[in-house]
Amino acid sequence: DAASLALPDRVTLGMLVHELESDLAWRACDLSAWTADQLGGPQVELFQLARIQTVRTVEEGRALVARWSKIGAYIDARTDRLRRALEQGKVAPRATVERVIAQLDELLAKPSGAWALMSPRDAAHPDWPETEQKSFAAAVEQAVEGGARPAFSRYREALAREILPRARDHARAGLSHVPGGEACYARLIQASTSLPLSADEVHAVGLEQVARIRDEMKALGAKALGTSDFAEIQRRLREDEALAYATRDEVEAAAAAAVARARAALPAWVGALPRTPLVVKRMEAFEEKHSPPAFYREPAQDGSRPGTYFVNTYAPETRRRFESEVVAFHEAIPGHHVQVALAQELGEVPAFRKHANVMAFTEGWGLYSERLANEMGLYSSDLDRLGMLSADAWRACRLVLDTGIHAKGWSRAQAVTYMMENTILGEGVVVNEVDRYITWPGQALAYKVGQLEIQRLRKDAEQKLGPRFDIKGFHDALLGAGAVTLPILGDQIARWVASRSSVP
């Protein structure tokens, strides 16, 4: 009986049920069995292991070798699953298959010694016996050269010769064109948002939000650019070469400066501050070309790795200066790093809650943080605030595009056109984004749905508490139990409001 449980245990039960239901939804859809994933497939995820798995002792070195030695079999198993899915009428869209083939071509064109998987071989371990160092280096080389590389080559050939000829064309990119896709998508919406929303409801909210944010951009455009014409605002921000970066160093420096300002301002807005450090690094070469402008990597639970904000410095001339700050505030501070680090630092709660990734909460907080940064005075100029609005419009478009592609039969081209018409993003970024929504159905809905719910809860608390409302207390209440579902969060904030109501 859930009602008989203590409050922390009720939260844990609710979270456990959500996690299991989400896992069942993803398993029922079984996307990994038939998709070609340019964002998280083996050609990406396996190379991320080299920077995540630490090797300090001989025993840890042997564990890495054991793991690396299984990479070939893992890739072959993924390839076999694609073949079996074909027999069931399930196949990836052409756009994503072509992207993965291109990634594999780039990978296989490099010598194995340049692969991130080989980097542990060359790391210095002066405290190891010389025989162990030599044995470790040889074993890593054999696992990569003799196992992983041939398997990646086989994977590439299977995609090109067997999957691509039968891949879905651009007009049939969504789940509605896959057997069982409609039911699958309905479950993924709930798994991603933690709310019982229909595709039609989400689509309608998206259309309303896109229109509202466009009006905000027109008003700010008049102030920052001297025009309220949306098409002219788009043209200026997309085409003015002075708004682009010139070097990779500039991109990285701007990200680091934004994070430093946010770190200094945070204590006035959040009471419980994370103890875990955050560092800013450039994205690595193997992933930068096909990756978003930046991403956050959570810290190791044992403290061996800090939280890391990876910034994409690839082709700096294509990266707009006014987009840098908003991304930093979302991914790093006050966004993901604050939320994730605080969750990992929770005391007596089950481990799974410290690492829970309720997307509507984590990404909702990230998007909420973009607007919060404006309240904190972190944006450098009105142009940077236009970048904030552009980012918000981008996430609002996701509600329209994700549901359009997967529930309403939108083509890839239709989705690209809509996003080009309603954001400031360049065409290359837009195409990457649309292909992301095609690859990860439902995931992109979490951002805006979560942000809107957090904003609603804050507005309700402000109205009920009046002068008793405390922004630091609100944020502590919001973040204090880790990532939770939106219904659990609503209960959490309601209890905080009730407790503040009794304060004289």
Coordinates of C-alpha atoms in Angstrom, one line a residue:
D1 CA 0.0 0.0 0.0
A2 CA 1.8 3.1 -1.2
A3 CA -0.2 5.4 1.2
S4 CA 1.3 3.6 4.2
L5 CA 4.9 4.4 3.1
A6 CA 7.0 7.2 4.4
L7 CA 7.3 10.1 1.9
P8 CA 10.8 9.3 0.7
D9 CA 9.8 5.7 0.0
R10 CA 6.6 6.9 -1.9
V11 CA 8.8 9.0 -4.1
T12 CA 11.2 6.0 -4.6
L13 CA 8.2 3.7 -5.5
G14 CA 6.8 6.3 -8.0
M15 CA 10.2 6.6 -9.6
L16 CA 10.7 2.9 -9.8
V17 CA 7.4 2.4 -11.5
H18 CA 8.1 5.2 -14.0
E19 CA 11.6 3.8 -14.7
L20 CA 10.2 0.3 -15.3
E21 CA 7.3 1.6 -17.5
S22 CA 9.8 3.6 -19.5
D23 CA 12.1 0.7 -20.0
L24 CA 9.2 -1.4 -21.1
A25 CA 8.1 1.2 -23.6
W26 CA 11.6 1.4 -25.1
R27 CA 11.9 -2.4 -25.1
A28 CA 8.5 -2.8 -26.8
C29 CA 9.6 -0.4 -29.5
D30 CA 13.0 -2.0 -29.7
L31 CA 14.4 0.8 -31.8
S32 CA 18.0 -0.4 -31.6
A33 CA 17.0 -3.6 -33.4
W34 CA 16.3 -1.7 -36.7
T35 CA 17.6 1.9 -36.5
A36 CA 20.9 3.3 -37.8
D37 CA 21.8 5.8 -35.1
Q38 CA 24.2 8.5 -36.1
L39 CA 24.0 10.0 -32.5
G40 CA 24.4 7.0 -30.3
G41 CA 25.3 4.0 -32.5
P42 CA 28.3 1.8 -31.9
Q43 CA 30.5 4.1 -34.1
V44 CA 29.9 6.8 -31.5
E45 CA 29.1 5.2 -28.1
L46 CA 32.0 2.8 -28.2
F47 CA 34.5 5.6 -28.8
Q48 CA 33.1 7.5 -25.8
L49 CA 34.2 4.6 -23.5
A50 CA 37.8 5.6 -23.8
R51 CA 37.3 8.8 -22.0
I52 CA 34.9 7.4 -19.5
Q53 CA 36.6 4.2 -18.4
T54 CA 39.5 5.0 -16.2
V55 CA 42.7 2.9 -16.1
R56 CA 44.8 3.5 -13.0
T57 CA 45.8 0.0 -11.9
V58 CA 46.9 -3.2 -13.6
E59 CA 43.5 -4.7 -12.7
E60 CA 41.6 -1.9 -14.3
G61 CA 43.8 -2.3 -17.4
R62 CA 42.8 -6.0 -17.6
A63 CA 39.2 -5.0 -17.2
L64 CA 39.5 -2.6 -20.1
V65 CA 41.1 -5.2 -22.3
A66 CA 38.3 -7.7 -21.5
R67 CA 35.7 -5.1 -22.4
W68 CA 37.5 -4.0 -25.6
S69 CA 37.9 -7.6 -26.7
K70 CA 34.1 -8.0 -26.8
I71 CA 33.6 -5.0 -29.1
G72 CA 33.8 -7.0 -32.3
A73 CA 31.2 -9.5 -31.2
Y74 CA 28.9 -6.7 -30.0
I75 CA 29.0 -4.9 -33.4
D76 CA 28.4 -8.2 -35.2
A77 CA 25.4 -8.8 -33.0
R78 CA 24.0 -5.3 -33.8
T79 CA 24.4 -6.1 -37.4
D80 CA 22.6 -9.4 -37.2
R81 CA 19.7 -7.7 -35.4
L82 CA 19.3 -5.3 -38.4
R83 CA 19.1 -8.2 -40.7
R84 CA 16.4 -9.9 -38.6
A85 CA 14.4 -6.7 -38.4
L86 CA 14.3 -6.5 -42.2
E87 CA 12.4 -9.8 -42.2
Q88 CA 9.8 -8.2 -40.0
G89 CA 9.4 -5.2 -42.3
K90 CA 11.3 -2.8 -40.0
V91 CA 14.1 -0.8 -41.5
A92 CA 15.8 2.6 -40.7
P93 CA 15.2 5.7 -42.8
R94 CA 17.6 6.4 -45.7
A95 CA 18.8 9.7 -44.1
T96 CA 20.2 8.1 -41.0
V97 CA 21.6 5.0 -42.8
E98 CA 23.5 7.3 -45.1
R99 CA 24.8 9.4 -42.1
V100 CA 26.1 6.3 -40.3
I101 CA 27.8 5.0 -43.5
A102 CA 29.6 8.3 -43.8
Q103 CA 30.7 8.2 -40.2
L104 CA 32.0 4.7 -40.7
D105 CA 33.9 5.7 -43.9
E106 CA 35.6 8.5 -41.9
L107 CA 36.4 6.1 -39.1
L108 CA 37.8 3.4 -41.3
A109 CA 39.9 5.9 -43.3
K110 CA 42.0 6.6 -40.2
P111 CA 44.7 4.2 -39.0
S112 CA 43.6 2.3 -35.8
G113 CA 46.4 4.1 -33.9
A114 CA 44.4 7.4 -34.3
W115 CA 41.2 5.9 -32.9
A116 CA 40.1 6.9 -29.4
L117 CA 39.8 3.2 -28.5
M118 CA 43.6 2.9 -28.9
S119 CA 44.4 5.9 -26.6
P120 CA 44.6 3.7 -23.4
R121 CA 47.5 1.9 -25.1
D122 CA 49.7 5.0 -25.1
A123 CA 48.9 6.2 -21.6
A124 CA 51.8 6.3 -19.2
H125 CA 51.7 4.0 -16.2
P126 CA 55.1 4.5 -14.5
D127 CA 54.0 2.5 -11.4
W128 CA 53.3 -0.6 -13.4
P129 CA 55.8 -3.4 -14.0
E130 CA 57.3 -3.1 -17.4
T131 CA 56.0 -6.5 -18.4
E132 CA 52.5 -5.4 -17.5
Q133 CA 52.8 -2.2 -19.5
K134 CA 53.9 -4.1 -22.6
S135 CA 51.3 -6.7 -22.2
F136 CA 48.5 -4.2 -21.8
A137 CA 49.6 -2.2 -24.8
A138 CA 49.7 -5.3 -27.0
A139 CA 46.3 -6.5 -25.8
V140 CA 44.6 -3.2 -26.5
E141 CA 46.1 -3.1 -29.9
Q142 CA 45.0 -6.7 -30.7
A143 CA 41.4 -5.9 -29.4
V144 CA 41.1 -2.9 -31.7
E145 CA 43.1 -4.0 -34.7
G146 CA 42.1 -7.6 -34.7
G147 CA 38.5 -7.3 -33.3
A148 CA 36.9 -3.9 -33.5
R149 CA 38.2 -2.7 -36.8
P150 CA 37.1 -5.7 -38.9
A151 CA 33.7 -5.7 -37.2
F152 CA 33.2 -2.0 -38.0
S153 CA 34.1 -2.8 -41.6
R154 CA 31.5 -5.6 -41.7
Y155 CA 28.9 -3.3 -40.2
R156 CA 29.6 -0.7 -42.9
E157 CA 29.2 -3.3 -45.7
A158 CA 26.0 -4.6 -44.2
L159 CA 24.5 -1.1 -44.1
A160 CA 25.6 -0.2 -47.6
R161 CA 24.7 -3.5 -49.3
E162 CA 21.7 -4.9 -47.3
I163 CA 20.1 -2.1 -45.4
L164 CA 20.4 1.0 -47.6
P165 CA 18.7 -0.5 -50.7
R166 CA 15.6 -1.2 -48.5
A167 CA 15.7 1.9 -46.3
R168 CA 12.6 4.1 -46.0
D169 CA 12.7 7.1 -48.3
H170 CA 12.6 10.7 -46.9
A171 CA 8.8 10.9 -47.3
R172 CA 8.3 7.9 -44.9
A173 CA 10.8 8.8 -42.2
G174 CA 8.5 8.5 -39.2
L175 CA 7.3 5.7 -37.0
S176 CA 3.8 5.7 -38.5
H177 CA 5.5 4.0 -41.5
V178 CA 6.9 1.1 -39.4
P179 CA 4.8 -1.9 -38.3
G180 CA 3.4 -1.2 -34.8
G181 CA 4.8 2.4 -35.0
E182 CA 1.6 4.2 -33.9
A183 CA 1.4 2.3 -30.6
C184 CA 5.1 2.5 -30.1
Y185 CA 5.1 6.3 -30.4
A186 CA 2.2 6.7 -28.0
R187 CA 4.3 4.9 -25.4
L188 CA 7.4 6.9 -26.1
I189 CA 5.6 10.2 -25.6
Q190 CA 4.6 9.2 -22.1
A191 CA 8.1 7.7 -21.4
S192 CA 9.7 11.0 -22.5
T193 CA 7.3 13.5 -20.9
S194 CA 6.1 11.4 -17.9
L195 CA 2.6 12.7 -18.7
P196 CA -0.3 11.0 -20.4
L197 CA -0.3 13.3 -23.5
S198 CA -1.5 12.5 -27.0
A199 CA 0.4 13.4 -30.1
D200 CA -2.4 15.8 -31.0
E201 CA -2.1 17.6 -27.7
V202 CA 1.6 18.0 -27.9
H203 CA 1.4 19.2 -31.5
A204 CA -1.2 21.9 -30.6
V205 CA 1.0 23.1 -27.7
G206 CA 3.9 23.3 -30.0
L207 CA 2.1 25.5 -32.6
E208 CA 0.9 27.9 -29.8
Q209 CA 4.4 28.2 -28.4
V210 CA 6.1 28.8 -31.7
A211 CA 3.7 31.7 -32.4
R212 CA 4.2 33.2 -29.0
I213 CA 8.0 33.1 -29.1
R214 CA 8.0 34.5 -32.6
D215 CA 6.2 37.6 -31.2
E216 CA 8.9 37.9 -28.5
M217 CA 11.7 37.7 -31.2
K218 CA 10.0 40.4 -33.3
A219 CA 9.9 42.7 -30.3
L220 CA 13.5 42.1 -29.3
G221 CA 14.6 42.3 -32.9
A222 CA 13.3 45.8 -33.1
K223 CA 15.5 46.7 -30.1
A224 CA 18.6 44.8 -31.1
L225 CA 18.6 45.0 -34.9
G226 CA 16.2 47.9 -35.7
T227 CA 13.6 45.6 -37.3
S228 CA 10.6 43.6 -36.2
D229 CA 10.3 41.8 -39.5
F230 CA 10.9 38.2 -38.7
A231 CA 12.3 37.2 -42.1
E232 CA 14.8 40.1 -41.8
I233 CA 15.7 39.1 -38.3
Q234 CA 16.4 35.6 -39.6
R235 CA 18.4 36.8 -42.5
R236 CA 20.6 39.1 -40.4
L237 CA 21.3 36.6 -37.8
R238 CA 22.0 33.8 -40.3
E239 CA 24.1 35.7 -42.8
D240 CA 26.0 38.5 -41.0
E241 CA 29.6 37.2 -41.1
A242 CA 30.5 39.4 -38.1
L243 CA 28.3 37.2 -35.9
A244 CA 30.3 34.0 -36.7
Y245 CA 33.4 32.8 -34.9
A246 CA 36.7 32.8 -36.7
T247 CA 38.7 30.2 -34.7
R248 CA 38.2 27.2 -32.6
D249 CA 39.8 29.0 -29.7
E250 CA 37.2 31.7 -29.8
V251 CA 34.4 29.2 -29.5
E252 CA 36.0 27.5 -26.5
A253 CA 36.8 30.8 -24.8
A254 CA 33.3 32.1 -25.1
A255 CA 31.9 28.9 -23.6
A256 CA 34.4 29.0 -20.7
A257 CA 33.6 32.7 -20.0
A258 CA 29.8 32.1 -19.9
V259 CA 30.3 29.2 -17.5
A260 CA 32.5 31.3 -15.3
R261 CA 29.9 34.1 -15.0
A262 CA 27.2 31.6 -14.3
R263 CA 29.2 29.9 -11.6
A264 CA 29.8 33.3 -9.8
A265 CA 26.1 34.2 -9.9
L266 CA 24.7 30.9 -8.9
P267 CA 24.7 31.3 -5.1
A268 CA 22.1 34.0 -5.3
W269 CA 19.6 31.7 -7.0
V270 CA 20.2 28.2 -5.7
G271 CA 20.7 27.5 -2.0
A272 CA 22.2 24.0 -2.1
L273 CA 25.2 24.2 -4.4
P274 CA 26.9 21.2 -6.0
R275 CA 30.3 20.2 -4.6
T276 CA 31.4 18.4 -7.8
P277 CA 33.6 20.5 -10.1
L278 CA 32.9 21.3 -13.7
V279 CA 35.4 21.6 -16.5
V280 CA 35.0 22.9 -20.1
K281 CA 36.6 20.9 -22.9
R282 CA 36.6 20.8 -26.7
M283 CA 34.6 17.9 -28.2
E284 CA 36.8 15.2 -29.7
A285 CA 37.5 14.8 -33.4
F286 CA 35.7 11.5 -33.8
E287 CA 32.3 12.9 -32.9
E288 CA 32.4 16.7 -33.5
K289 CA 31.3 16.7 -37.2
H290 CA 27.9 15.0 -36.5
S291 CA 27.3 16.3 -33.0
P292 CA 25.3 19.2 -31.5
P293 CA 26.9 22.5 -30.5
A294 CA 27.7 21.2 -27.1
F295 CA 26.8 18.5 -24.5
Y296 CA 27.3 17.7 -20.9
R297 CA 29.0 14.5 -19.5
E298 CA 28.1 13.7 -16.0
P299 CA 30.8 13.2 -13.3
A300 CA 31.9 9.8 -12.1
Q301 CA 30.2 8.8 -8.9
D302 CA 33.6 8.0 -7.3
G303 CA 34.9 11.5 -8.0
S304 CA 37.5 10.3 -10.5
R305 CA 36.0 12.4 -13.3
P306 CA 34.5 15.9 -13.0
G307 CA 31.4 17.0 -14.7
T308 CA 32.4 18.1 -18.2
Y309 CA 31.0 20.6 -20.6
F310 CA 32.0 19.6 -24.1
V311 CA 31.8 22.4 -26.7
N312 CA 31.9 21.7 -30.4
T313 CA 34.5 23.8 -32.1
Y314 CA 34.3 22.1 -35.5
A315 CA 34.0 24.6 -38.5
P316 CA 33.9 27.7 -36.2
E317 CA 32.9 29.9 -39.2
T318 CA 29.5 28.2 -39.1
R319 CA 28.9 28.8 -35.4
R320 CA 27.1 32.0 -34.4
R321 CA 28.3 34.0 -31.5
F322 CA 24.8 34.7 -30.1
E323 CA 24.1 31.0 -29.7
S324 CA 27.1 30.3 -27.4
E325 CA 25.9 31.6 -24.1
V326 CA 22.4 30.0 -24.1
V327 CA 23.9 26.6 -24.8
A328 CA 26.4 27.0 -22.0
F329 CA 23.7 27.9 -19.5
H330 CA 21.6 24.9 -20.6
E331 CA 24.3 22.3 -20.5
A332 CA 26.5 23.5 -17.7
I333 CA 25.5 26.1 -15.1
P334 CA 22.7 26.7 -14.0
G335 CA 21.5 23.8 -16.2
H336 CA 22.6 20.2 -16.4
H337 CA 25.7 20.2 -14.2
V338 CA 23.9 21.8 -11.2
Q339 CA 21.0 19.3 -11.5
V340 CA 23.0 16.2 -12.2
A341 CA 25.7 16.9 -9.6
L342 CA 23.2 17.6 -6.9
A343 CA 21.3 14.4 -7.7
Q344 CA 24.5 12.4 -7.5
E345 CA 25.3 14.0 -4.1
L346 CA 22.0 13.0 -2.6
G347 CA 22.3 11.2 0.7
E348 CA 20.2 8.2 1.8
V349 CA 18.3 7.4 -1.4
P350 CA 18.6 4.4 -3.6
A351 CA 21.5 4.6 -6.2
F352 CA 19.1 4.5 -9.2
R353 CA 17.5 7.7 -8.1
K354 CA 20.9 9.5 -8.0
H355 CA 21.3 8.6 -11.7
A356 CA 17.7 8.7 -12.9
N357 CA 17.3 10.5 -16.2
V358 CA 13.6 11.5 -16.3
M359 CA 14.0 13.5 -19.5
A360 CA 11.1 15.8 -18.9
F361 CA 12.8 16.8 -15.6
T362 CA 16.4 16.9 -16.7
E363 CA 15.8 18.6 -20.1
G364 CA 13.0 20.7 -18.7
W365 CA 15.4 22.1 -16.1
G366 CA 18.0 22.7 -18.8
L367 CA 15.5 24.7 -20.9
Y368 CA 14.1 26.5 -17.9
S369 CA 17.7 27.4 -17.0
E370 CA 18.1 29.3 -20.3
R371 CA 15.4 31.7 -19.3
L372 CA 16.6 31.7 -15.7
A373 CA 20.0 32.9 -16.9
N374 CA 18.3 36.0 -18.3
E375 CA 16.8 36.7 -14.8
M376 CA 20.3 36.2 -13.4
G377 CA 21.7 38.9 -15.8
L378 CA 24.0 36.5 -17.5
Y379 CA 23.5 37.3 -21.1
S380 CA 26.0 39.8 -22.5
S381 CA 23.7 41.6 -25.0
D382 CA 20.3 41.8 -26.7
L383 CA 21.8 39.6 -29.5
D384 CA 22.6 36.9 -26.9
R385 CA 19.1 37.2 -25.7
L386 CA 17.9 36.7 -29.2
G387 CA 19.9 33.6 -29.1
M388 CA 18.0 32.6 -26.0
L389 CA 14.7 33.1 -27.8
S390 CA 15.9 31.3 -30.9
A391 CA 16.8 28.3 -28.7
D392 CA 13.4 28.4 -27.1
A393 CA 11.7 28.5 -30.5
W394 CA 13.9 25.6 -31.6
R395 CA 12.5 23.5 -28.7
A396 CA 9.0 24.6 -29.4
C397 CA 9.4 23.5 -33.0
R398 CA 10.4 20.1 -31.6
L399 CA 6.8 19.6 -30.3
V400 CA 5.5 20.3 -33.8
L401 CA 8.1 18.4 -35.8
D402 CA 8.5 15.2 -33.6
T403 CA 4.7 14.7 -33.6
G404 CA 4.5 15.7 -37.3
I405 CA 7.1 13.2 -38.4
H406 CA 6.0 10.3 -36.3
A407 CA 2.2 10.7 -35.9
K408 CA 1.1 12.9 -38.8
G409 CA 3.0 11.6 -41.7
W410 CA 5.3 14.6 -42.3
S411 CA 8.2 14.1 -44.7
R412 CA 11.8 15.0 -43.8
A413 CA 11.6 17.9 -46.2
Q414 CA 8.4 19.2 -44.7
A415 CA 10.0 19.1 -41.2
V416 CA 13.2 20.9 -42.5
T417 CA 11.1 23.7 -44.1
Y418 CA 9.0 24.3 -41.0
M419 CA 12.1 24.6 -38.8
M420 CA 13.8 26.9 -41.3
E421 CA 10.7 29.2 -41.3
N422 CA 10.4 29.4 -37.5
T423 CA 13.9 29.5 -36.1
I424 CA 17.2 31.3 -36.7
L425 CA 19.1 28.0 -37.0
G426 CA 21.2 27.5 -40.1
E427 CA 20.2 24.9 -42.6
G428 CA 23.0 22.4 -41.6
V429 CA 21.9 22.5 -38.0
V430 CA 18.3 22.2 -39.0
V431 CA 18.9 19.1 -41.1
N432 CA 21.0 17.5 -38.2
E433 CA 18.1 18.3 -35.8
V434 CA 15.4 16.8 -38.0
D435 CA 17.5 13.6 -38.5
R436 CA 17.8 13.5 -34.7
Y437 CA 14.0 13.5 -34.2
I438 CA 13.7 10.8 -36.8
T439 CA 16.3 8.7 -35.0
W440 CA 15.1 9.3 -31.4
P441 CA 11.3 9.4 -31.5
G442 CA 9.7 11.3 -28.6
Q443 CA 13.0 12.2 -26.9
A444 CA 12.9 15.8 -28.1
L445 CA 9.4 16.4 -26.6
A446 CA 10.8 16.3 -23.1
Y447 CA 12.5 19.7 -23.2
K448 CA 9.6 22.0 -23.8
V449 CA 7.0 19.9 -21.9
G450 CA 9.3 19.9 -18.9
Q451 CA 10.1 23.6 -19.1
L452 CA 6.5 24.6 -19.4
E453 CA 5.6 22.5 -16.3
I454 CA 8.4 24.0 -14.2
Q455 CA 7.3 27.5 -15.3
R456 CA 3.7 26.7 -14.4
L457 CA 4.7 25.3 -11.0
R458 CA 6.8 28.4 -10.2
K459 CA 4.1 30.8 -11.3
D460 CA 1.5 29.0 -9.2
A461 CA 3.9 29.1 -6.2
E462 CA 4.6 32.8 -6.7
Q463 CA 0.8 33.6 -6.8
K464 CA 0.0 31.5 -3.7
L465 CA 3.0 32.7 -1.6
G466 CA 3.3 36.3 -2.6
P467 CA 6.0 37.9 -0.6
R468 CA 6.8 34.6 1.1
F469 CA 8.0 33.2 -2.2
D470 CA 11.8 32.5 -2.1
I471 CA 13.5 31.7 -5.4
K472 CA 16.4 29.9 -3.8
G473 CA 14.0 27.8 -1.7
F474 CA 11.9 27.1 -4.8
H475 CA 14.9 25.8 -6.7
D476 CA 16.1 23.8 -3.7
A477 CA 12.7 22.2 -3.5
L478 CA 12.7 21.5 -7.2
L479 CA 16.1 19.9 -7.3
G480 CA 16.2 18.4 -3.8
A481 CA 15.0 14.9 -4.7
G482 CA 16.9 14.4 -7.9
A483 CA 15.3 13.9 -11.3
V484 CA 11.6 12.9 -10.7
T485 CA 8.6 12.6 -12.9
L486 CA 6.5 15.7 -13.5
P487 CA 3.6 14.4 -11.4
I488 CA 6.0 13.7 -8.5
L489 CA 7.5 17.1 -8.9
G490 CA 4.1 18.7 -8.7
D491 CA 3.5 17.0 -5.4
Q492 CA 7.0 18.1 -4.2
I493 CA 6.4 21.8 -5.0
A494 CA 2.9 21.6 -3.5
R495 CA 4.4 20.4 -0.2
W496 CA 7.0 23.2 -0.3
V497 CA 4.3 25.8 -0.9
A498 CA 2.3 24.5 2.0
S499 CA 5.3 24.7 4.3
R500 CA 6.1 28.3 3.2
S501 CA 2.5 29.3 3.7
S502 CA 2.8 28.9 7.4
V503 CA 5.9 31.1 7.7
P504 CA 5.0 34.4 9.3

